[in-house]
Backbone as a ProteinNet text record, in pm:
[ID]
protein_1_A
[PRIMARY]
MDLISQNHNNKNPNTTLSTQHASSPPPSSRYENQKRRDWNTFCQYLRNHRPPLSPPSCSGAHVLEFLRYLDQFGKTKVHHQNCAFFGLPNPPAPCPCPLRQAWGSLDALIGRLRAAYEENGGAPDTSPFGSRSVRIFLREVRDFQAKSRGVSYEKKRKRVNNKQITQSPSQPPLPPQPLEQQQQGQSMMANYHHGAT
[TERTIARY]
4460.9	4531.7	4675.9	4736.5	4875.3	4893.7	4801.6	4809.1	4797.3	4708.7	4691.3	4817.9	4879.2	5000.6	5114.9	5122.2	5227.3	5209.8	5087.7	5062.3	5089.5	5056.2	5074.9	5223.8	5301.7	5444.3	5526.1	5470.7	5543.1	5567.1	5691	5725.1	5713	5700.3	5692.6	5547.8	5519.4	5380.5	5326.4	5412.3	5364.2	5307.2	5369	5319.5	5183.7	5169.5	5042.8	4932.5	4962.9	4861.4	4820.6	4918.9	4883.6	4801.6	4829.1	4752.2	4609.7	4596.9	4463.4	4388.7	4459.8	4394.5	4345	4422.7	4384	4256.6	4234.3	4116	3992.4	4010	3893.8	3833.3	3700	3636.2	3667.5	3667.4	3694.3	3583.6	3616.1	3512.6	3404.2	3281.2	3168.8	3173.9	3125.2	3120	3002.7	3004.2	2896.3	2762.2	2765.4	2645.1	2592	2681.3	2640.3	2582.2	2642.7	2590.6	2452	2434.7	2304.6	2199.9	2238.8	2146.3	2100.4	2193.3	2158.3	2063.2	2091.8	2002.4	1863.6	1858.9	1729.5	1650.1	1718.7	1651.6	1598.3	1679.1	1634.7	1515.2	1517.4	1405	1278.4	1291.1	1174.8	1120.3	1210	1165.2	1097.5	1149.5	1086	946.4	934	803.6	705.5	752.5	664.1	623.7	716.5	683.8	580.1	586.3	491.5	359.7	353.2	233	121.2	-2.7	-117.7	-195.9	-200.3	-127.4	20.1	108	251.1	274.8	375.6	408.1	553.4	584.3	723.2	758	887.3	923.9	868.1	868.5	813.5	663.5	591.8	446.5	403.3	498.1	456.7	445.1	367.6	340	383.1	364	392.8	310.8	188.7	103.1	165.1	228.6	293.5	416.7	487.1	602.6	555.9	443.5	389.9	348.3	289	255.4	381.1	488.1	615.1	671.1	666.3	717.3	635	504.1	418.4	445.2	471.6	508.2	636.7	733.2	861.4	848.6	742.4	724.5	725	679	674.4	814.1	917.9	1055	1128	1055.8	1117.5	1165.3	1257.2	1313.5	1303.2	1228.3	1216	1079.4	1079.1	953.7	889	765.2	690.2	565.4	561.5	451.2	324.5	210.6	80.3	56.4	-33.4	-60.4	-120.5	-189.4	-249.6	-156.3	-33.9	63.2	120.4	142.5	198.8	339.6	407.9	545.7	556.9	441.7	442.3	523.4	623.9	705.3	826.5	843.2	959.5	1073.7	1192	1302.9	1354.3	1348.6	1396.7	1289.1	1193.9	1086.4	1142.9	1086.7	1138.2	1097.2	1000.8	951.6	903.3	887.9	835.9	688	644.3	504.1	465.5	335.2	291.7	292	345.8	345.7	428.5	393.6	457.9	600.1	673.6	804.7	784.5	851.2	837	975.1	976.8	1099.6	1123.9	1246.6	1280.5	1273.7	1235.8	1224.3	1355.4	1468	1596.9	1626.1	1587.6	1608.2	1521.8	1396.7	1306.8	1354.6	1399.6	1447.2	1569.3	1663.9	1783.5	1746	1652.6	1606.4	1547.7	1462.9	1401.1	1509	1609.1	1718.6	1792.6	1820.4	1890.5	1803.2	1673.9	1583.8	1564	1561.1	1547.2	1668.3	1788.3	1910.5	1911.8	1871.7	1869.9	1768.3	1655.3	1552.1	1609.7	1681.6	1739.8	1852.2	1931.6	2039.2	1985.4	1863.3	1802.1	1711.4	1733.6	1664.1	1542.3	1506.2	1390.1	1423.5	1329.1	1349.4	1329.9	1417.5	1405	1270.6	1213.5	1088.1	966.6	981.8	869.8	894.4	998.9	1032.4	922.5	869.5	767.6	826.1	959.1	1023.6	1034.5	1019.9	1023.3	885.6	782.3	646	606.2	510.6	462	407.8	337.2	278.6	387.3	499.7	608.9	675.9	696.4	757.4	670.2	540	447.4	449.4	446.3	449.1	574.4	690.5	815.2	814.2	761.1	752.5	661.4	547.3	454	515	587.1	653.5	757.1	836.3	938.8	876.2	772.4	710.1	646.4	574.7	509.5	612.7	717	817.8	892.7	914.9	981.4	897	765.9	676.5	665.3	646.7	626.4	746.6	865	987	1055.4	1002.6	1062.2	1199.9	1220.1	1348.8	1324.8	1428	1416.4	1494.9	1432.9	1501.8	1542.1	1529.7	1566.2	1716.6	1760.9	1903.7	1950.6	2060.9	2113.2	2213.4	2209.4	2305.8	2425.9	2542	2664.8	2676.8	2725.7	2749.6	2896.6	2958.5	3096.6	3102.1	3150.7	3159.6	3027.3	2919.1	2783.5	2735.5	2801.4	2755.9	2710	2596.1	2547.2	2624.4	2662.8	2731.8	2649.6	2617.3	2549.7	2643	2664.1	2752.4	2674	2742.1	2675.5	2657.7	2554.8	2530.4	2645.7	2730.1	2838.7	2956.3	2963.1	3072.6	3039.8	3137.9	3113	3111.9	3035.8	3030.5	3166.5	3198	3322.4	3306.8	3407.4	3396.8	3412.4	3337	3350.8	3488.2	3547.1	3679.8	3666	3720.8	3712.2	3782.6	3738.1	3791.8	3941.9	3988.6	4131.7	4212.9	4164.5	4236.5	4236.6	4125.5	4120.3	4223.5	4231.5	4326.1	4469.4	4494.5	4628.7	4667.8	4576.2	4603.7	4636.2	4562.3	4587.8	4724.7	4758.3	4887	5001.1	4982	5085.5	5107.7	4999.3	5012.9	5081	5049.8	5113.4	5263.4	5300.9	5442.2	5511.5	5441.4	5498.1	5527.6	5427.5	5446	5554.1	5561.6	5664.3	5802.5	5812.6	5941.1	5989	5897.6	5933.7	5985.9	5949.7	5992.3	6124.2
-2795	-2675.9	-2682.4	-2801.3	-2818.1	-2791.9	-2840.6	-2820	-2672.2	-2600.9	-2457.7	-2381.5	-2411.8	-2339.5	-2372.6	-2497.3	-2531.6	-2453.2	-2445	-2369.1	-2221.2	-2170.5	-2028.2	-1995.1	-2084.2	-2060.1	-2092.8	-2165.1	-2203.3	-2080.4	-2055.9	-1938.2	-1965.8	-2091.5	-2126.1	-2110.1	-2010.5	-1988.2	-2101.5	-2171.1	-2281	-2394.1	-2422.5	-2527.3	-2489.9	-2365	-2319.5	-2326.5	-2281.3	-2282.7	-2424.6	-2513.7	-2649.5	-2717.8	-2689.2	-2748.2	-2693.9	-2563.4	-2503.7	-2552.7	-2564.1	-2607	-2751.5	-2834.5	-2974.8	-2989.7	-2898.7	-2911.1	-2845.1	-2756.5	-2689	-2776.9	-2773.3	-2856	-2801	-2886.3	-2837.5	-2742.7	-2647.9	-2554.1	-2627.1	-2580	-2641.5	-2606.3	-2697.1	-2671.9	-2578.4	-2526.1	-2437.9	-2512.2	-2639.7	-2721.9	-2739.1	-2769.9	-2789.8	-2661.8	-2548.5	-2420.3	-2392.6	-2417.4	-2394.2	-2489.3	-2614.8	-2713.2	-2670.2	-2621	-2575	-2454.7	-2358.1	-2241.3	-2283.7	-2376.1	-2424.2	-2493.4	-2576.3	-2647.1	-2547.9	-2448.2	-2347.1	-2268.6	-2236.7	-2164.6	-2249.4	-2377.4	-2466.1	-2480.8	-2498.5	-2511.7	-2383.3	-2268.3	-2139.9	-2131.1	-2175.6	-2178	-2264.8	-2380.9	-2470	-2408.3	-2336.6	-2271.6	-2160.8	-2091.5	-1983.4	-2034.8	-2160.9	-2221.9	-2218.5	-2206.9	-2210.6	-2337.1	-2429.9	-2435.3	-2468.5	-2431.8	-2461.8	-2612.5	-2646.6	-2786.3	-2814.4	-2941.1	-2983.5	-3067.5	-3078.9	-3157.5	-3299.7	-3373.1	-3509.4	-3513.5	-3406.4	-3408.5	-3349.7	-3303.9	-3244.4	-3351.1	-3319.8	-3415.1	-3353.9	-3431.3	-3381.4	-3257.5	-3251.2	-3133.6	-3007.2	-3020.5	-2904.7	-2862.8	-2959.6	-2928	-2851.6	-2894.6	-2824.3	-2681.9	-2663	-2526.9	-2440.7	-2499.5	-2428.4	-2389.6	-2480.4	-2451.5	-2340.9	-2343.5	-2237.4	-2103.3	-2107.8	-1985.8	-1926.3	-2011.9	-1963.7	-1900.2	-1934.3	-1878.6	-1725.9	-1663.7	-1517.1	-1455.5	-1535.2	-1484.7	-1527.3	-1588.7	-1639.8	-1530	-1566.7	-1471.2	-1520.8	-1628.3	-1687.4	-1654.7	-1591.2	-1554.7	-1681	-1707.3	-1823.3	-1769.8	-1785.8	-1730	-1813.8	-1744.9	-1812.1	-1864.9	-1960.7	-2020	-1919.7	-1816.7	-1718.5	-1599.5	-1604.1	-1497.4	-1512.5	-1401.1	-1402.9	-1462.6	-1461.7	-1510.1	-1653.3	-1719.6	-1857.2	-1944.7	-2013.4	-2103.1	-2039.3	-1907.5	-1840.4	-1836.2	-1886.5	-1883.5	-1742.6	-1654.1	-1516.4	-1418	-1385.3	-1293.6	-1156.5	-1094.7	-966.6	-846.6	-863.9	-751	-802.1	-711.4	-754.8	-792.8	-869.9	-908.2	-915.8	-920.3	-920.4	-1057.8	-1159.7	-1293.7	-1295.6	-1385.3	-1385.1	-1440.5	-1400.9	-1458.6	-1573.2	-1683.4	-1802.7	-1858.7	-1953.2	-2027.7	-2119.2	-2125	-2213.5	-2359	-2445.9	-2587.8	-2642.4	-2608.9	-2659.6	-2618.9	-2496.9	-2450.3	-2529.2	-2553.7	-2630.3	-2774.1	-2832.7	-2970.1	-2983.2	-2889.6	-2891.2	-2866.9	-2775.5	-2745.9	-2870.5	-2942	-3063.3	-3166.8	-3178.1	-3271	-3235.9	-3106.4	-3063.2	-3083	-3049.4	-3066.1	-3213.6	-3297	-3441.3	-3493.4	-3449.9	-3490.8	-3435.7	-3309.2	-3248.5	-3317.9	-3355.2	-3425.6	-3555.3	-3630.3	-3756.1	-3732.1	-3627.1	-3595.3	-3552.8	-3500.9	-3456.5	-3563.7	-3688.7	-3799.3	-3852.5	-3795.2	-3844.6	-3970.2	-4060.8	-4184.8	-4158.1	-4212.2	-4187.5	-4230.1	-4339.4	-4388.5	-4306.8	-4221	-4136.1	-3988.9	-3960.5	-3821.9	-3756.9	-3642.9	-3575.4	-3519.1	-3503	-3448	-3550.5	-3678	-3782.8	-3837.4	-3768.9	-3819	-3812.9	-3894	-3901.2	-3766.2	-3695.8	-3566.6	-3464.5	-3467.1	-3374.2	-3410.3	-3540.5	-3583.2	-3543.7	-3563	-3526.8	-3375.6	-3299.6	-3153.4	-3107.1	-3159.8	-3118.9	-3154.7	-3270.8	-3311.5	-3216.5	-3179.2	-3087.9	-2949.1	-2900.7	-2770.4	-2774.3	-2881.7	-2895	-2893.1	-2973.2	-2982.4	-2850.5	-2784.5	-2658.6	-2549.5	-2541.1	-2437.4	-2462.2	-2587.3	-2617.3	-2566.5	-2590.8	-2543	-2391.3	-2336.4	-2192.5	-2110.9	-2158.8	-2083.6	-2126.9	-2232.4	-2278.8	-2339.6	-2404.9	-2470.3	-2618.3	-2697.3	-2840.4	-2878.3	-2957.2	-3008	-3153.5	-3203	-3341.1	-3356.7	-3472.4	-3500.1	-3528.3	-3466.7	-3484.1	-3597.9	-3676.1	-3785.1	-3731.1	-3783	-3739.2	-3808.4	-3736.1	-3792.7	-3774.1	-3880.8	-3874.5	-3939	-3864	-3913.6	-3971.7	-3899.2	-3936.1	-4068.6	-4117.4	-4238.3	-4197.7	-4248.3	-4216.7	-4296.7	-4229.6	-4295.9	-4274.4	-4381.5	-4369	-4427.2	-4351.1	-4396.5	-4480.2	-4578.6	-4660	-4575.7	-4604.6	-4524.5	-4527.7	-4631.9	-4640.3	-4550.3	-4508.3	-4422.1	-4276.9	-4200.1	-4056.2	-3990.8	-3881.4	-3816.3	-3756.3	-3758.9	-3699.9	-3548.6	-3472.3	-3327	-3281.8	-3179.7	-3130.5	-3067.2	-3086.3	-3033.2	-2907.9	-2793.3	-2671	-2687.6	-2611.7	-2618.5	-2592.1	-2497.1	-2466	-2586.9	-2660.3	-2778.7	-2886.2	-2900.9	-2999	-2965.9	-2836.5	-2794.5	-2810.7	-2776.6	-2793.3	-2940.3	-3026.4	-3169.6	-3220.8	-3171.1	-3213.5	-3165.8	-3038.5	-2986.8	-3055	-3089.7	-3160.2	-3298.5	-3366.8	-3499.3	-3489.3	-3385	-3365.7	-3343.3	-3259.7	-3234.7	-3362.6	-3441.8	-3565.7	-3660.6	-3673.5	-3763.9	-3712.7	-3581.9	-3526.7	-3542.4	-3527.5	-3540.8	-3684.1	-3780.4	-3921.5	-3973.7	-3909	-3959.7	-3903.7
531	573.3	528.9	537.8	500.4	350.9	266.3	122.4	88.1	154.3	129.2	163.3	275.3	313.8	220.2	168.7	73.7	-55.4	-107	-229.3	-208.2	-91.4	-63.9	-53.5	5.8	24.2	-99.7	-193.2	-312.7	-399.4	-439.5	-520.1	-669.8	-708.8	-850.3	-897.7	-982.3	-1025.2	-1110.7	-1184.8	-1268.7	-1184	-1071.2	-983.2	-925.9	-885.3	-829.1	-934.6	-1056.6	-1162.2	-1196.7	-1208.2	-1246.3	-1137.2	-1010.4	-901.9	-904.3	-928.5	-932.2	-1055.8	-1169.2	-1292	-1280.6	-1213	-1199	-1116.5	-1022.6	-937.8	-997.6	-1097.3	-1155.4	-1264.6	-1278.9	-1381.3	-1520	-1621.6	-1757.1	-1801.9	-1888.6	-1933.7	-2012.5	-1999.3	-2069.7	-2217.2	-2299.1	-2442.5	-2473.1	-2592.7	-2636.6	-2633.4	-2675.8	-2674.8	-2532	-2438.3	-2299.1	-2240.6	-2270.7	-2222.4	-2279.3	-2409.3	-2472.7	-2415.4	-2393.2	-2337.3	-2198.3	-2117.4	-1982.4	-1989.7	-2080.3	-2094.7	-2141	-2237.6	-2287.8	-2176.9	-2098.4	-1989.4	-1886.7	-1850.8	-1753.8	-1807.1	-1936.4	-1997.7	-1993.2	-2026.6	-2024.9	-1883	-1785.1	-1644.6	-1596	-1638.6	-1602.8	-1664.6	-1790.3	-1857.2	-1778.6	-1732.2	-1654.8	-1521.3	-1458.1	-1329.4	-1349.3	-1463.3	-1491.9	-1548.4	-1580.8	-1637.5	-1534.1	-1579.8	-1488.5	-1512.1	-1418.9	-1292.5	-1317.2	-1221.2	-1237.7	-1253.7	-1332.2	-1358.9	-1323.3	-1306.5	-1290.3	-1413	-1447.4	-1566.7	-1568.3	-1454.9	-1462.8	-1491.6	-1459.8	-1479.5	-1613.5	-1695.2	-1822.8	-1930.6	-2031.8	-2139.7	-2273.6	-2378.4	-2512.4	-2545.3	-2493.1	-2517.5	-2457	-2340.1	-2277.9	-2357.9	-2414.7	-2499	-2623.3	-2681.9	-2799.3	-2764.1	-2645.9	-2600.4	-2592	-2538.3	-2523.7	-2661.4	-2756.5	-2891.2	-2958	-2938.7	-2996.3	-2927.9	-2797.8	-2724.3	-2781.4	-2813.9	-2867.2	-3005.5	-3078.9	-3213.3	-3214.3	-3106.9	-3103.7	-3109.6	-3080.9	-3084.4	-3211.8	-3305.4	-3428.1	-3521.4	-3610.6	-3706	-3850.2	-3870.3	-4003.2	-4062.1	-4177.7	-4245.7	-4301.5	-4259.1	-4306.5	-4376	-4507.7	-4587.6	-4575.5	-4568.8	-4570.9	-4711.7	-4723.6	-4854.7	-4952.9	-4901.3	-4992.6	-5020	-4967.4	-4991.9	-5133.3	-5200.1	-5335.3	-5338.3	-5225.7	-5220.8	-5167.4	-5148.6	-5099.1	-5194.6	-5140.6	-5221.6	-5286.9	-5269.1	-5327.6	-5225.8	-5262	-5166.3	-5137.9	-5236.2	-5218.4	-5263.6	-5176.4	-5216.1	-5255.2	-5360.4	-5408	-5323	-5234.5	-5154.3	-5019.2	-4922.3	-4791.1	-4798.8	-4701	-4692.3	-4544.8	-4514.5	-4374	-4307.2	-4372.5	-4312.8	-4184.5	-4093.5	-3960.6	-3961.3	-3858.3	-3832	-3733.9	-3759.5	-3675.9	-3643.2	-3550.8	-3525.4	-3645.2	-3692	-3802.9	-3757.1	-3850.5	-3817.7	-3761.4	-3822.2	-3776	-3632.6	-3595.8	-3458.1	-3360.2	-3398.8	-3311.4	-3296.5	-3406	-3403.7	-3311.7	-3324.2	-3239	-3092.4	-3069.1	-2933.1	-2867.4	-2940.4	-2885.7	-2854.3	-2938	-2910.1	-2782	-2762.4	-2640.6	-2517.2	-2528.4	-2414	-2379.5	-2480.1	-2455.7	-2378.5	-2419.1	-2349.2	-2206.2	-2189	-2055.3	-1965.5	-2020.7	-1944.1	-1886.1	-1969.3	-1924.5	-1823.4	-1844.8	-1750.8	-1615	-1613.7	-1488.1	-1428.6	-1465	-1400.8	-1472.4	-1586.1	-1659.3	-1737.4	-1744.1	-1819.6	-1968.2	-2054.1	-2198.6	-2257.2	-2206.1	-2262.3	-2219.3	-2117.2	-2075.9	-2107.9	-2184.9	-2217.4	-2301.5	-2257.4	-2337.4	-2467.4	-2472.9	-2592.1	-2703.9	-2669.1	-2769.8	-2801.2	-2754	-2774.5	-2921.6	-2955.5	-3093.5	-3140.1	-3052.9	-3091.6	-3125.7	-3053.8	-3081.4	-3213.5	-3236.8	-3364.2	-3483	-3469.9	-3578.3	-3599.5	-3491.6	-3501	-3576.1	-3538.4	-3603.8	-3752.6	-3786.4	-3927.2	-4004.5	-3944.4	-4011.5	-4028.8	-3926.9	-3936.9	-4048.6	-4051.2	-4155.9	-4294.5	-4314.5	-4446.4	-4488.2	-4394.6	-4429.9	-4458	-4374.1	-4397.7	-4528.1	-4562.8	-4690.3	-4806.8	-4802.3	-4908.3	-4905.6	-4788.6	-4771.9	-4818.5	-4784.3	-4811.3	-4939.5	-5003.9	-5129.1	-5109.8	-4996.7	-4970	-4944.2	-4963.4	-4940.6	-4816.8	-4730.8	-4613.4	-4633.4	-4756.4	-4784.8	-4775.6	-4724.3	-4719.8	-4861.6	-4897.8	-5033.5	-5034.3	-5139.6	-5156.6	-5232.5	-5198.3	-5264	-5398.5	-5499.2	-5631.2	-5664.6	-5711.1	-5756.5	-5893.5	-5993	-6130.6	-6178.9	-6153.3	-6194	-6134.9	-6031.6	-5961.8	-5823.3	-5783.1	-5649.2	-5546.8	-5439.6	-5329.6	-5204.9	-5139.9	-5010.8	-4906.9	-4800.6	-4694.8	-4596	-4540.5	-4439.1	-4313	-4232.2	-4112.2	-4012.7	-4019	-3922.3	-3959.1	-4086.3	-4128.2	-4100.2	-4050.5	-4035	-4172	-4188.9	-4320.1	-4354.3	-4483	-4529.1	-4535.7	-4488.4	-4495.9	-4640.4	-4683.4	-4819.5	-4835.9	-4953.9	-4979	-5065	-5017.1	-5096.1	-5230.7	-5328.9	-5463.8	-5465	-5383.4	-5379	-5337	-5236	-5189.9	-5296.9	-5369.2	-5476.1	-5582.7	-5621.6	-5723.4	-5674.8	-5547	-5491.5	-5493.2	-5456.4	-5455.5	-5594	-5695.1	-5832.1	-5879.3	-5848.2	-5893.1	-5818.1	-5690.6	-5616.5	-5674.8	-5712.6	-5772.9	-5908.8	-5986.4	-6116.4	-6097.7	-6000	-5971.6	-5925.6	-5846.5	-5796.6	-5913.7	-6003.9	-6118.8	-6212.6	-6236.2	-6324.8	-6263.5	-6133.3	-6065.8	-6063.4	-6066.8	-6057.8	-6189.2	-6302.1	-6432.6	-6476.7
[MASK]
+++++++++++++++++++++++++++++++++++++++++++++++++++++++++++++++++++++++++++++++++++++++++++++++++++++++++++++++++++++++++++++++++++++++++++++++++++++++++++++++++++++++++++++++++++++++++++++++++++++

């Protein structure tokens, strides 16, 4: 009560704001918000399941059902093998092939759900999101979508001066440098060398 009356009587707005700001939790990141929405969606799916399930009682098979259910909301065209546009990255015309969830979206979703499962008390070694069946499913989706859409999901190695460079896993990846920055750097170095002579 004493703290409330002091804040109320204080005429300095900066003091009041800083006291209120210190007690409020930091804003959630975009990732944390998405993870929470994904977890709530998955839990709602389990509650609507027949019979209803709880997260600890679900298996990899239930996760696969959930991923197949999500396909109806997908926005990625996945061509059938008998489609004329199978394997073309940029089809010249529309076709009746279905829209599906993109492999990258499913992979990221499983990562967020796996983290949320553990944050909500699930053991990492019993997580249905890390089950062998889910890993195999994601690999098959990736491979089929790569063939169907004519795109590669392979990780590309960096090349510098025609020499392959592989970074060690402990090093963070280097950010790509835009062409303008490369040119600016070259001209700055040229000016530096000309000024030094």
